[in-house]
Short mmCIF file of C-alpha atoms and ligand atoms in Angstrom, two decimals:
data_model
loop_
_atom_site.label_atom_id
_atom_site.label_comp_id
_atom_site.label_asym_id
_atom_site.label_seq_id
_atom_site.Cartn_x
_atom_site.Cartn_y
_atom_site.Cartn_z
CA UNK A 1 -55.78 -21.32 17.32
CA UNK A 2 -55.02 -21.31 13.38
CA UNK A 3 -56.95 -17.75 11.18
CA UNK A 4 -59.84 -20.73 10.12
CA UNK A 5 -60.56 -21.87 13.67
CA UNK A 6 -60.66 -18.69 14.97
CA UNK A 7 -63.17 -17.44 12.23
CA UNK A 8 -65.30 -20.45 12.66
CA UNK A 9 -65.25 -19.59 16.91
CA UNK A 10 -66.34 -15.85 15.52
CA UNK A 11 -69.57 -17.04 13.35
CA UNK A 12 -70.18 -19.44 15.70
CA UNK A 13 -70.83 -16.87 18.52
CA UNK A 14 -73.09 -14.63 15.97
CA UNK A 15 -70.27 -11.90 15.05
CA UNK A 16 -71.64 -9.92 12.22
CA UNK A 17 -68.64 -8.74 10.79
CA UNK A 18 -66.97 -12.49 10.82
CA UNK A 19 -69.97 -13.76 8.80
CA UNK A 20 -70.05 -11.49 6.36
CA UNK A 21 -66.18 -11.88 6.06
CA UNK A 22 -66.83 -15.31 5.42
CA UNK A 23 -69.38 -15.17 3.06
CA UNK A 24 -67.21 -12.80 0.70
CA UNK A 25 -64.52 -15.54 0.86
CA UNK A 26 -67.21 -17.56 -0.64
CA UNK A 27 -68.31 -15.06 -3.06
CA UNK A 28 -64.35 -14.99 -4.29
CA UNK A 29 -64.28 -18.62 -4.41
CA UNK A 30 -61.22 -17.97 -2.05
CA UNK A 31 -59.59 -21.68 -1.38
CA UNK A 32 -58.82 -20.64 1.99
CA UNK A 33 -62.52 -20.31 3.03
CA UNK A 34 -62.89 -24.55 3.12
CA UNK A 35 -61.15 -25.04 6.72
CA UNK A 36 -63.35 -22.80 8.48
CA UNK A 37 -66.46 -24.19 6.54
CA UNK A 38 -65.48 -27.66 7.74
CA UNK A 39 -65.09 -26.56 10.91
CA UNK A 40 -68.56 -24.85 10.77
CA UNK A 41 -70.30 -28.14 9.34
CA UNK A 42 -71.03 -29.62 13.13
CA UNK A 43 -73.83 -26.78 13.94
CA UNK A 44 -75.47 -26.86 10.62
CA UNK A 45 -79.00 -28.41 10.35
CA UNK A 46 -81.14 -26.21 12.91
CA UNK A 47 -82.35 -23.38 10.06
CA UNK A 48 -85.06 -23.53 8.08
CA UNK A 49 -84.56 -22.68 4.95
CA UNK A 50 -86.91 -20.89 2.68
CA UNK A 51 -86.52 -20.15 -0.84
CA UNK A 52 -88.74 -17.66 -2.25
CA UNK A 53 -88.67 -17.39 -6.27
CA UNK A 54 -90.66 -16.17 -8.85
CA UNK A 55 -90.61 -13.56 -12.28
CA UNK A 56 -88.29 -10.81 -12.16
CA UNK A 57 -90.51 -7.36 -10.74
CA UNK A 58 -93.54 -9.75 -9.02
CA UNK A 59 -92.59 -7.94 -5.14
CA UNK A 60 -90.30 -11.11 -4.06
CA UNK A 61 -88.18 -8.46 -2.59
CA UNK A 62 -90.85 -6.04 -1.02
CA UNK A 63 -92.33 -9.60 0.58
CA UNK A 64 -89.10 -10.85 1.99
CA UNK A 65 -88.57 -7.82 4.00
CA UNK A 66 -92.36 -7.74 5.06
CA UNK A 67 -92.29 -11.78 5.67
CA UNK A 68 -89.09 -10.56 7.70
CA UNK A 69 -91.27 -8.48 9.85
CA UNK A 70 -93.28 -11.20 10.46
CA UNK A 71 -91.05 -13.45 11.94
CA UNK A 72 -89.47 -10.61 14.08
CA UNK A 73 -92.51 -10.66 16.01
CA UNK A 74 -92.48 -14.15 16.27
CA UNK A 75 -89.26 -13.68 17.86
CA UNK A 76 -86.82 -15.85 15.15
CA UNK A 77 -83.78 -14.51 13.89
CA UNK A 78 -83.85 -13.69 10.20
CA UNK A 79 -81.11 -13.61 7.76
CA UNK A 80 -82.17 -12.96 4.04
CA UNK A 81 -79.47 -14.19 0.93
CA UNK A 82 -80.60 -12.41 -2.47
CA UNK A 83 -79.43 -13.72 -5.47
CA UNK A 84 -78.45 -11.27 -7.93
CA UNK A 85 -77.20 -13.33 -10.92
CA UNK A 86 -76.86 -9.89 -12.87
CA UNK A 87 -74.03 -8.86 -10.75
CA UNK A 88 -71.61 -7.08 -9.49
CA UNK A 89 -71.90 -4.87 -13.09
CA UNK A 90 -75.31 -3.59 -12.49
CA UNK A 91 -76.43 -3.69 -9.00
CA UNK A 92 -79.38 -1.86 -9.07
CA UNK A 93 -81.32 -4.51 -8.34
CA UNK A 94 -79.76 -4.55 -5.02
CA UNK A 95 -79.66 -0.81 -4.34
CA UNK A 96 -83.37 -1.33 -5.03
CA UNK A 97 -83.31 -4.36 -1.77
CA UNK A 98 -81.41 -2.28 -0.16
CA UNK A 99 -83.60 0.19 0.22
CA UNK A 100 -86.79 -1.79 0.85
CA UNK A 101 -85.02 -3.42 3.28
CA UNK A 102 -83.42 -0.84 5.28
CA UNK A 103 -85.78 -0.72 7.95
CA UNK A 104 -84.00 -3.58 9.06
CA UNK A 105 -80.76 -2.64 9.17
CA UNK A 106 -80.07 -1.26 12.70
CA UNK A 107 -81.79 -4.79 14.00
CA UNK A 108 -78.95 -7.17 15.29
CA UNK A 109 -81.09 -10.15 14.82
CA UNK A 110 -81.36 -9.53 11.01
CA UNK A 111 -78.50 -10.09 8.63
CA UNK A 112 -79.30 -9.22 5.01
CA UNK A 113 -76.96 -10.25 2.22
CA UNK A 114 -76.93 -10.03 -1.67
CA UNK A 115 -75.00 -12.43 -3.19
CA UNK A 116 -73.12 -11.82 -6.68
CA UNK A 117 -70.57 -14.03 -8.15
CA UNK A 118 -68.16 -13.48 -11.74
CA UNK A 119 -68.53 -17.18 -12.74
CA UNK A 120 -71.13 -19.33 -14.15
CA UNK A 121 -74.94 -19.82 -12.50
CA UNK A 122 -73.52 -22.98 -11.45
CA UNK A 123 -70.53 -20.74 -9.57
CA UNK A 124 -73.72 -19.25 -7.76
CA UNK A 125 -75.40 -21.95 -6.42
CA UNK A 126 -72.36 -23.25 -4.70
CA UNK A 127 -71.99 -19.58 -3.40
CA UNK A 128 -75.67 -19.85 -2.20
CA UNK A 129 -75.66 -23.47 -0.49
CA UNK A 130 -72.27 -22.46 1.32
CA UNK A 131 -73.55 -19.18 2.14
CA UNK A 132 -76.73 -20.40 3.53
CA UNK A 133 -74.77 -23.19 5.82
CA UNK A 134 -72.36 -20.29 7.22
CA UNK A 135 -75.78 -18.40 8.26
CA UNK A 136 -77.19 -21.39 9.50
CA UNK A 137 -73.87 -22.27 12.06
CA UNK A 138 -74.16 -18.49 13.15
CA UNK A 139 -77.46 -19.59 14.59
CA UNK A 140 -80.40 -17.91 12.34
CA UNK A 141 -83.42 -19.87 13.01
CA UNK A 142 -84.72 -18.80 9.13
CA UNK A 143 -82.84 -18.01 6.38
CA UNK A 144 -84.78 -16.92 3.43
CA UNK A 145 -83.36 -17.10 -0.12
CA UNK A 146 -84.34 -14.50 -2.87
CA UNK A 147 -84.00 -15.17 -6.34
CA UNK A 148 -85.64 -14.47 -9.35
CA UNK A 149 -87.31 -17.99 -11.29
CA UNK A 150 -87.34 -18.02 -14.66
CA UNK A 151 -85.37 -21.37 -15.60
CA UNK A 152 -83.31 -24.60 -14.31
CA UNK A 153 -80.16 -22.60 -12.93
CA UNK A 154 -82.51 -20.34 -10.73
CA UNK A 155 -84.39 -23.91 -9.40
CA UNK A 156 -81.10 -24.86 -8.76
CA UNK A 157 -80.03 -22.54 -6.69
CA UNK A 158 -82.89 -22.78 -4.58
CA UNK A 159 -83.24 -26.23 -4.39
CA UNK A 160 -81.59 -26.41 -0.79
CA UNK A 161 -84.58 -24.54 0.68
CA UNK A 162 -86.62 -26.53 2.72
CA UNK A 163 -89.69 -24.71 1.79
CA UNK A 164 -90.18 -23.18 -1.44
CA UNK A 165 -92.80 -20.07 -1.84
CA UNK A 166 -93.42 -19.84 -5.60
CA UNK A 167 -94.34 -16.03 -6.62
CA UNK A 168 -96.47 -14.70 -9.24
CA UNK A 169 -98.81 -11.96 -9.83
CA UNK A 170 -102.10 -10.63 -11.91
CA UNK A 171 -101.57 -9.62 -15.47
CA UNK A 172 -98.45 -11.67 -16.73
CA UNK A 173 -100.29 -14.74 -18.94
CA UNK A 174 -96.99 -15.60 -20.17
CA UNK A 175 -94.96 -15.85 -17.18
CA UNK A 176 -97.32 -18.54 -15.30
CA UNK A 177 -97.28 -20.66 -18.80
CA UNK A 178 -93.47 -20.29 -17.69
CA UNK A 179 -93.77 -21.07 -14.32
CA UNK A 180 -95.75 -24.20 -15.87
CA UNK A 181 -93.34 -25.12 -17.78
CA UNK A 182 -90.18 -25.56 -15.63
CA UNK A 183 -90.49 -24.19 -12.24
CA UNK A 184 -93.73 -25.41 -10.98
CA UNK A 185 -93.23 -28.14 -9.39
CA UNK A 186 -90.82 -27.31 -6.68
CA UNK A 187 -93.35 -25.06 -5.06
CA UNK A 188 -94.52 -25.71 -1.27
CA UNK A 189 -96.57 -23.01 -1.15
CA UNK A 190 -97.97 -20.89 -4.03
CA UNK A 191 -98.30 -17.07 -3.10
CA UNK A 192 -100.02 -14.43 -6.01
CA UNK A 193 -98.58 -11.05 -5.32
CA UNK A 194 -100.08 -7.67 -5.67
CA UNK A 195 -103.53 -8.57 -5.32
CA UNK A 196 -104.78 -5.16 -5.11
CA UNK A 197 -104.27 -5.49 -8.98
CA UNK A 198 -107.22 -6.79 -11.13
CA UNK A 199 -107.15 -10.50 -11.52
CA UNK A 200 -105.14 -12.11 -9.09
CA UNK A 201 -108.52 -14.55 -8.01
CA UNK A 202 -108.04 -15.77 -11.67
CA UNK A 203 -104.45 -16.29 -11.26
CA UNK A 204 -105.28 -18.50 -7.90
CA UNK A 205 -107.93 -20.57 -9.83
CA UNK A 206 -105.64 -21.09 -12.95
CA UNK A 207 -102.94 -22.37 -10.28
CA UNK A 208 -105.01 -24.27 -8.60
CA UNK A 209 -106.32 -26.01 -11.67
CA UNK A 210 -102.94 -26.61 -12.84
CA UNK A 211 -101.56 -28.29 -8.97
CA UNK A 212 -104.89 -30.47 -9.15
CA UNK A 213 -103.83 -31.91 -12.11
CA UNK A 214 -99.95 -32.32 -11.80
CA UNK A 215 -100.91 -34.11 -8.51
CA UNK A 216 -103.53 -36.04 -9.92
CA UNK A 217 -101.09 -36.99 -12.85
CA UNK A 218 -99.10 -38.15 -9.68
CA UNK A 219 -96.19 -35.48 -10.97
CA UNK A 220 -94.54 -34.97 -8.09
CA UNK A 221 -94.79 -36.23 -4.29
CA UNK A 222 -93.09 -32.79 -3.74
CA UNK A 223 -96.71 -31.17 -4.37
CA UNK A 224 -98.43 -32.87 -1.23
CA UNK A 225 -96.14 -33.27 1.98
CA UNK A 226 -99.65 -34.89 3.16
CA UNK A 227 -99.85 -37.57 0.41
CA UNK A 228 -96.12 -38.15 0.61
CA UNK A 229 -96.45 -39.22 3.99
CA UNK A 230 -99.79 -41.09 3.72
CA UNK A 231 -98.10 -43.59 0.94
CA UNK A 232 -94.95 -43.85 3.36
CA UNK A 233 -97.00 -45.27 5.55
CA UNK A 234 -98.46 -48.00 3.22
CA UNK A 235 -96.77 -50.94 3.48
CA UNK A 236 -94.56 -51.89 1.00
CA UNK A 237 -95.21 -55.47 -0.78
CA UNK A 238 -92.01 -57.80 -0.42
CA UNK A 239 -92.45 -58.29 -4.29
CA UNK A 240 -91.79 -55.13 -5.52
CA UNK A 241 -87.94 -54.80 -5.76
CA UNK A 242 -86.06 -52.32 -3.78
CA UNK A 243 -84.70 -50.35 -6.34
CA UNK A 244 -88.30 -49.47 -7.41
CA UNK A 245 -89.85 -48.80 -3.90
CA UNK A 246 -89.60 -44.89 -4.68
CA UNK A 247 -91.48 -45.66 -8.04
CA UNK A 248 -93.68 -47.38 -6.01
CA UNK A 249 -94.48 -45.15 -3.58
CA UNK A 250 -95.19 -42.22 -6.28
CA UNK A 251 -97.66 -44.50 -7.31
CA UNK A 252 -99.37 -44.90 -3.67
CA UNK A 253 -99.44 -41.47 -3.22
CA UNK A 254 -101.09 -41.05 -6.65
CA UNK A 255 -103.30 -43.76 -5.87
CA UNK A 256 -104.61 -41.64 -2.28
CA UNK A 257 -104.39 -38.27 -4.38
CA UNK A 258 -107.46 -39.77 -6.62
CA UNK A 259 -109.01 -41.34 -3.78
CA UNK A 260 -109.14 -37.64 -2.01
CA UNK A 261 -110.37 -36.17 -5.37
CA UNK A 262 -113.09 -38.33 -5.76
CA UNK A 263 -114.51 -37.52 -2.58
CA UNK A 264 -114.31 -34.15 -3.20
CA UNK A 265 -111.26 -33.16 -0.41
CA UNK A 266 -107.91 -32.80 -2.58
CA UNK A 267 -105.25 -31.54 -0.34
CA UNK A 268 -103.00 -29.13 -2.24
CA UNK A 269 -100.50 -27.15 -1.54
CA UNK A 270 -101.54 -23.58 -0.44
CA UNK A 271 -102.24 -21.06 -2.45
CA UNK A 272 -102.14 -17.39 -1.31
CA UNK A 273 -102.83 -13.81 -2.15
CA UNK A 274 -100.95 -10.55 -0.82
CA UNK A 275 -100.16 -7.29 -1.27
CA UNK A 276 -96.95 -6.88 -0.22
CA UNK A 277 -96.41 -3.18 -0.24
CA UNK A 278 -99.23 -3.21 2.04
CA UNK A 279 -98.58 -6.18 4.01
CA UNK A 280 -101.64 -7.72 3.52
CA UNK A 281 -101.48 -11.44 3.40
CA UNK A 282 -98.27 -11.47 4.91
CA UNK A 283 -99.20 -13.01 8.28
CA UNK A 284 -101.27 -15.84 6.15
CA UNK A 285 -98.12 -16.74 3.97
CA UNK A 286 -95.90 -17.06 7.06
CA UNK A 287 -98.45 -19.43 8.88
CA UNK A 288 -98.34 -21.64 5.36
CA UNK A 289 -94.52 -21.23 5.11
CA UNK A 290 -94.15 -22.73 9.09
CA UNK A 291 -97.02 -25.43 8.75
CA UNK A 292 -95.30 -26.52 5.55
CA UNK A 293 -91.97 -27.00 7.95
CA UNK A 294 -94.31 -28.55 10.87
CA UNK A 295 -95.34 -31.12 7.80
CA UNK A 296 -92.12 -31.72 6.82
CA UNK A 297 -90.84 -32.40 10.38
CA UNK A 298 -93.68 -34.30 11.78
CA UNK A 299 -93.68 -36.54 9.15
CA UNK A 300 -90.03 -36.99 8.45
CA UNK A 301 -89.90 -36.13 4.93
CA UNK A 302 -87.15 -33.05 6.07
CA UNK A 303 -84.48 -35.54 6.24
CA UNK A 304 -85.68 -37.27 3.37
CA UNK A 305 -85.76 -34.23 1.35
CA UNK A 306 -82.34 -32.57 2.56
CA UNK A 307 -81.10 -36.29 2.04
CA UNK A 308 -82.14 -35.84 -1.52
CA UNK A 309 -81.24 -32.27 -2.17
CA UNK A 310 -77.63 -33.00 -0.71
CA UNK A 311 -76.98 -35.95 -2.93
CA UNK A 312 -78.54 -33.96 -5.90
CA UNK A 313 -75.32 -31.30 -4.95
CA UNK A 314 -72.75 -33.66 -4.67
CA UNK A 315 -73.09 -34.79 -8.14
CA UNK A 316 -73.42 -31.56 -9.42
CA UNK A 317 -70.30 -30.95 -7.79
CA UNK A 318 -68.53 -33.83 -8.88
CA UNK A 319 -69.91 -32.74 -12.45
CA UNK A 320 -68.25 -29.57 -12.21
CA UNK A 321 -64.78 -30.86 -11.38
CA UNK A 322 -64.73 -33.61 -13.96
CA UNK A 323 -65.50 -30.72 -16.24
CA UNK A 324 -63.03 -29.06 -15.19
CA UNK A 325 -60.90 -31.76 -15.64
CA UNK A 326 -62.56 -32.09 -19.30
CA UNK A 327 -61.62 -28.34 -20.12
CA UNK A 328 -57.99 -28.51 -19.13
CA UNK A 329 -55.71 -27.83 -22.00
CA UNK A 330 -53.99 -31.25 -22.03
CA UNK A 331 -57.50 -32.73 -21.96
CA UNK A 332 -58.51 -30.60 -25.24
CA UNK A 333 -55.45 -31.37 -27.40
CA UNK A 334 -56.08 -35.11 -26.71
CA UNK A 335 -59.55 -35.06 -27.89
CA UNK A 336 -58.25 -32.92 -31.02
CA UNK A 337 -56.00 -36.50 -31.26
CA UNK A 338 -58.77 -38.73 -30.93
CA UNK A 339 -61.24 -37.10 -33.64
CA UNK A 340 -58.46 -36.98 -36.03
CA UNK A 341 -57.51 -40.95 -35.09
CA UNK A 342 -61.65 -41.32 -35.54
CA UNK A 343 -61.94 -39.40 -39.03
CA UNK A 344 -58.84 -40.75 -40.02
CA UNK A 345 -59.89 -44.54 -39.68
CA UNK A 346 -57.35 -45.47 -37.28
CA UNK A 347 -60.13 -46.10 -34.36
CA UNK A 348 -63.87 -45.53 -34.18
CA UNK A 349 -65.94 -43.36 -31.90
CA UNK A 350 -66.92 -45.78 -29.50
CA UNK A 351 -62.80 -46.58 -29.06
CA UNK A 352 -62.22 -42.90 -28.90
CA UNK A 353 -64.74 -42.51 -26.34
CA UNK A 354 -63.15 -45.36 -24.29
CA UNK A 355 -60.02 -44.40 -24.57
CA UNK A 356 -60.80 -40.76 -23.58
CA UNK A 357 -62.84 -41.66 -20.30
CA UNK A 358 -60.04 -43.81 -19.26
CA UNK A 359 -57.37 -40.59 -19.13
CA UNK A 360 -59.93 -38.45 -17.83
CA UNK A 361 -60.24 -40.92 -14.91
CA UNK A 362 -56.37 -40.60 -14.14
CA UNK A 363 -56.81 -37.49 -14.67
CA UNK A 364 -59.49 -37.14 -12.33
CA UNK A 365 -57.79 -38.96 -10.01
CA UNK A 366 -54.16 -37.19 -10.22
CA UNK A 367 -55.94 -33.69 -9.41
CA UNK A 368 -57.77 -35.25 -6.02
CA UNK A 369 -54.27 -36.28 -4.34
N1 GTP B 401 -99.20 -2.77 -6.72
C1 GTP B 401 -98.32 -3.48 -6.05
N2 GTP B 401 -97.02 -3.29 -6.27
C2 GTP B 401 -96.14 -4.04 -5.59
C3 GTP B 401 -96.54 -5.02 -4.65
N3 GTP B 401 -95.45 -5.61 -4.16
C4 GTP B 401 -94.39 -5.04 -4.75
N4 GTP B 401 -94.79 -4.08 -5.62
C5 GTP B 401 -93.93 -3.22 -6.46
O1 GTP B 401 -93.38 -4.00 -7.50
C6 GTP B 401 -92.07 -3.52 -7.84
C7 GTP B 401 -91.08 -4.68 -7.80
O2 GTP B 401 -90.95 -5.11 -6.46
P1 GTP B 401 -89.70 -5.93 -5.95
O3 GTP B 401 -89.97 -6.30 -4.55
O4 GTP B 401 -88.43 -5.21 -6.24
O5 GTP B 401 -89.78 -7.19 -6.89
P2 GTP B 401 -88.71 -8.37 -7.04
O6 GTP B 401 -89.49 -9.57 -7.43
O7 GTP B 401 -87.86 -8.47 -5.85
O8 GTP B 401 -87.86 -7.85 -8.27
P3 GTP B 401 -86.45 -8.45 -8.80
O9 GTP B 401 -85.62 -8.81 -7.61
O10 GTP B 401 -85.87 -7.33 -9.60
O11 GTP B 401 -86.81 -9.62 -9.65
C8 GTP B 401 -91.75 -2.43 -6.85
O12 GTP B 401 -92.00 -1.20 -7.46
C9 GTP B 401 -92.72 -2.68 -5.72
O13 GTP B 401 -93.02 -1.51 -5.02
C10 GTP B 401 -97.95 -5.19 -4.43
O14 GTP B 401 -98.40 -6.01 -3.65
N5 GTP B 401 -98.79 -4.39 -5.16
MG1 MG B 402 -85.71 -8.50 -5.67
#
């Protein structure tokens, strides 16, 4: 048996040591790391995956070890990747987890992580999604991602969560228009944090307010796993073209969303208060986090939405090697060519353009084989 195989055979049967091997392979972006993932590929699917995100400081790390806890006594194995986008300069965020989190340390069925990369955010959600499938072969039932929301590369990197707990907390007016703004809608279930500060019942109501609408507005079938299914189930009409069923059924659920409303029974997604130092709350927010996966399960939108979230990576992968491809010297000095040739008269942009697509494609091409 070849080093990969034998790695693979070592996650596979839950060896500690062999996991976290492999996961600093992926950390290094080490090229040798890709056999054994392969390998691995066959016993992902079983974990569900829960992203927790949410302002830097609102307890996302003082919850994930008590939600931890929680689903100790319910008997799962836990493993926890937090996302520390700072790093490896600083790491005093992670000093900080590792602290709050030590309790856990001498329990074999928990396997904490932090996760640091040198390159770009993008560097770190590849990290995270290959990270989270190594966990996921070595048989963790949950596997919670940490990382701190505050814009697109953070929703990116937990966009392979199954179920995503948005948190936010009392006295930080700003930070929910924020939230608003670009992170809101990917939230499953809505949690406000350190409740024992004043406010946090006006925090709930201004979410709430602000879900009622964005489902009302028909924003996103992500909001409502229940509407979601309810308009899969309506029947499709053979005139409405294929390519605009999806369209279509946004609409449907909209359509059942106002319906609800106007008898006075909106379903939204949950929203939650706790106090995590305490623990209070805790037991609440893991029931929402596991009915959210019952939802998702008994109504099929889980392979729907890890359908979607897997094609969403592939092109961002695919982005990131034509760029790449786009950055490489040779690549550079031609386009220096080309916007002389296009100031100069001798073509025009649109030439250029062409012209320049057509080498990176044989470029693109020469670096696959
Ligand atoms: N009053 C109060 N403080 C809390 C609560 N939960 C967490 N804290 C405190 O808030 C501070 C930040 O908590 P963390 O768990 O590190 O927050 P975080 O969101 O993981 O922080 P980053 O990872 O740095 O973004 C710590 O001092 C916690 O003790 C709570 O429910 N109430
Ligand atoms: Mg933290």
């Amino acid at each position: 048996m070849d080093a990969a195989a034998l790695l693979a055979q070592r996650v596979r049967a839950g060896d500690v040591r062999a996991t976290a091997r492999l996961i600093s392979m992926i950390e290094r972006d080490d090229p040798s790391r890709l056999e054994t993932l392969k390998t691995l590929h066959a016993w992902t699917g079983r974990a569900h995956i829960i992203g927790i995100t949410g302002p830097p400081g609102s307890g996302k790390s003082t919850l994930t070890d008590k939600i931890v806890s929680e689903l100790r006594n319910r008997k799962r194995r836990v493993a926890v990747v937090a996302i520390d986008p700072s790093s490896p300069f600083t790491g005093g965020a992670i000093l900080g987890d590792r602290i709050r989190m030590n309790r856990h340390s001498t329990d074999e069925s928990v396997f904490i992580r932090s996760l640091a990369t040198r390159g770009h955010l993008g560097g770190l959600s590849r990290a995270t999604s290959e990270a989270v499938r190594v966990l996921d072969a070595a048989g963790y039932d949950d596997i919670i991602i940490e990382t701190v929301g505050v814009g697109q590369s953070e929703v990116d990197v937990v966009r392979l969560a199954d179920t995503i707990v948005l948190v936010s907390v009392p006295g930080m007016g700003d930070d929910i228009q924020a939230i608003k703004a670009g992170v809101m809608e990917i939230g499953d279930v809505f949690c406000v944090n350190k409740a024992d500060r004043d406010g946090a019942e006006r925090v709930v109501r201004e979410i709430r307010a602000m879900l009622e609408t964005a489902v009302l507005n028909g924003a996103s079938t992500r909001f409502s796993v229940l509407y979601a299914s309810l308009a899969a189930e309506s029947a499709i009409p053979d005139s409405v073209a294929p390519e605009t069923h999806d369209y279509f059924q946004q609409g449907a659920a909209h359509h059942i969303a106002k319906q609800h409303h106007d008898h006075g029974e909106l379903d939204l997604p949950p929203v939650l208060t706790t106090i995590a130092e305490s623990g209070e709350g805790v037991r609440d927010l893991v029931d929402a986090i596991k009915a959210h996966e019952t939802g998702l399960v008994s109504t099929g939108l889980l392979a729907i939405r890890r359908r979607e979230n897997l094609a969403w990576e592939l092109g961002k992968a695919a982005a990131d090697r034509i760029q790449s491809v786009l950055e490489h010297e040779e690549r550079k000095s031609a386009m220096a060519e080309l916007a002389s040739a296009v100031l100069e008269k001798r073509t025009d942009f649109y030439e250029a353009l062409d012209k320049l697509e057509r080498s990176l494609a044989a470029a693109y091409v020469a670096q696959e084989s």
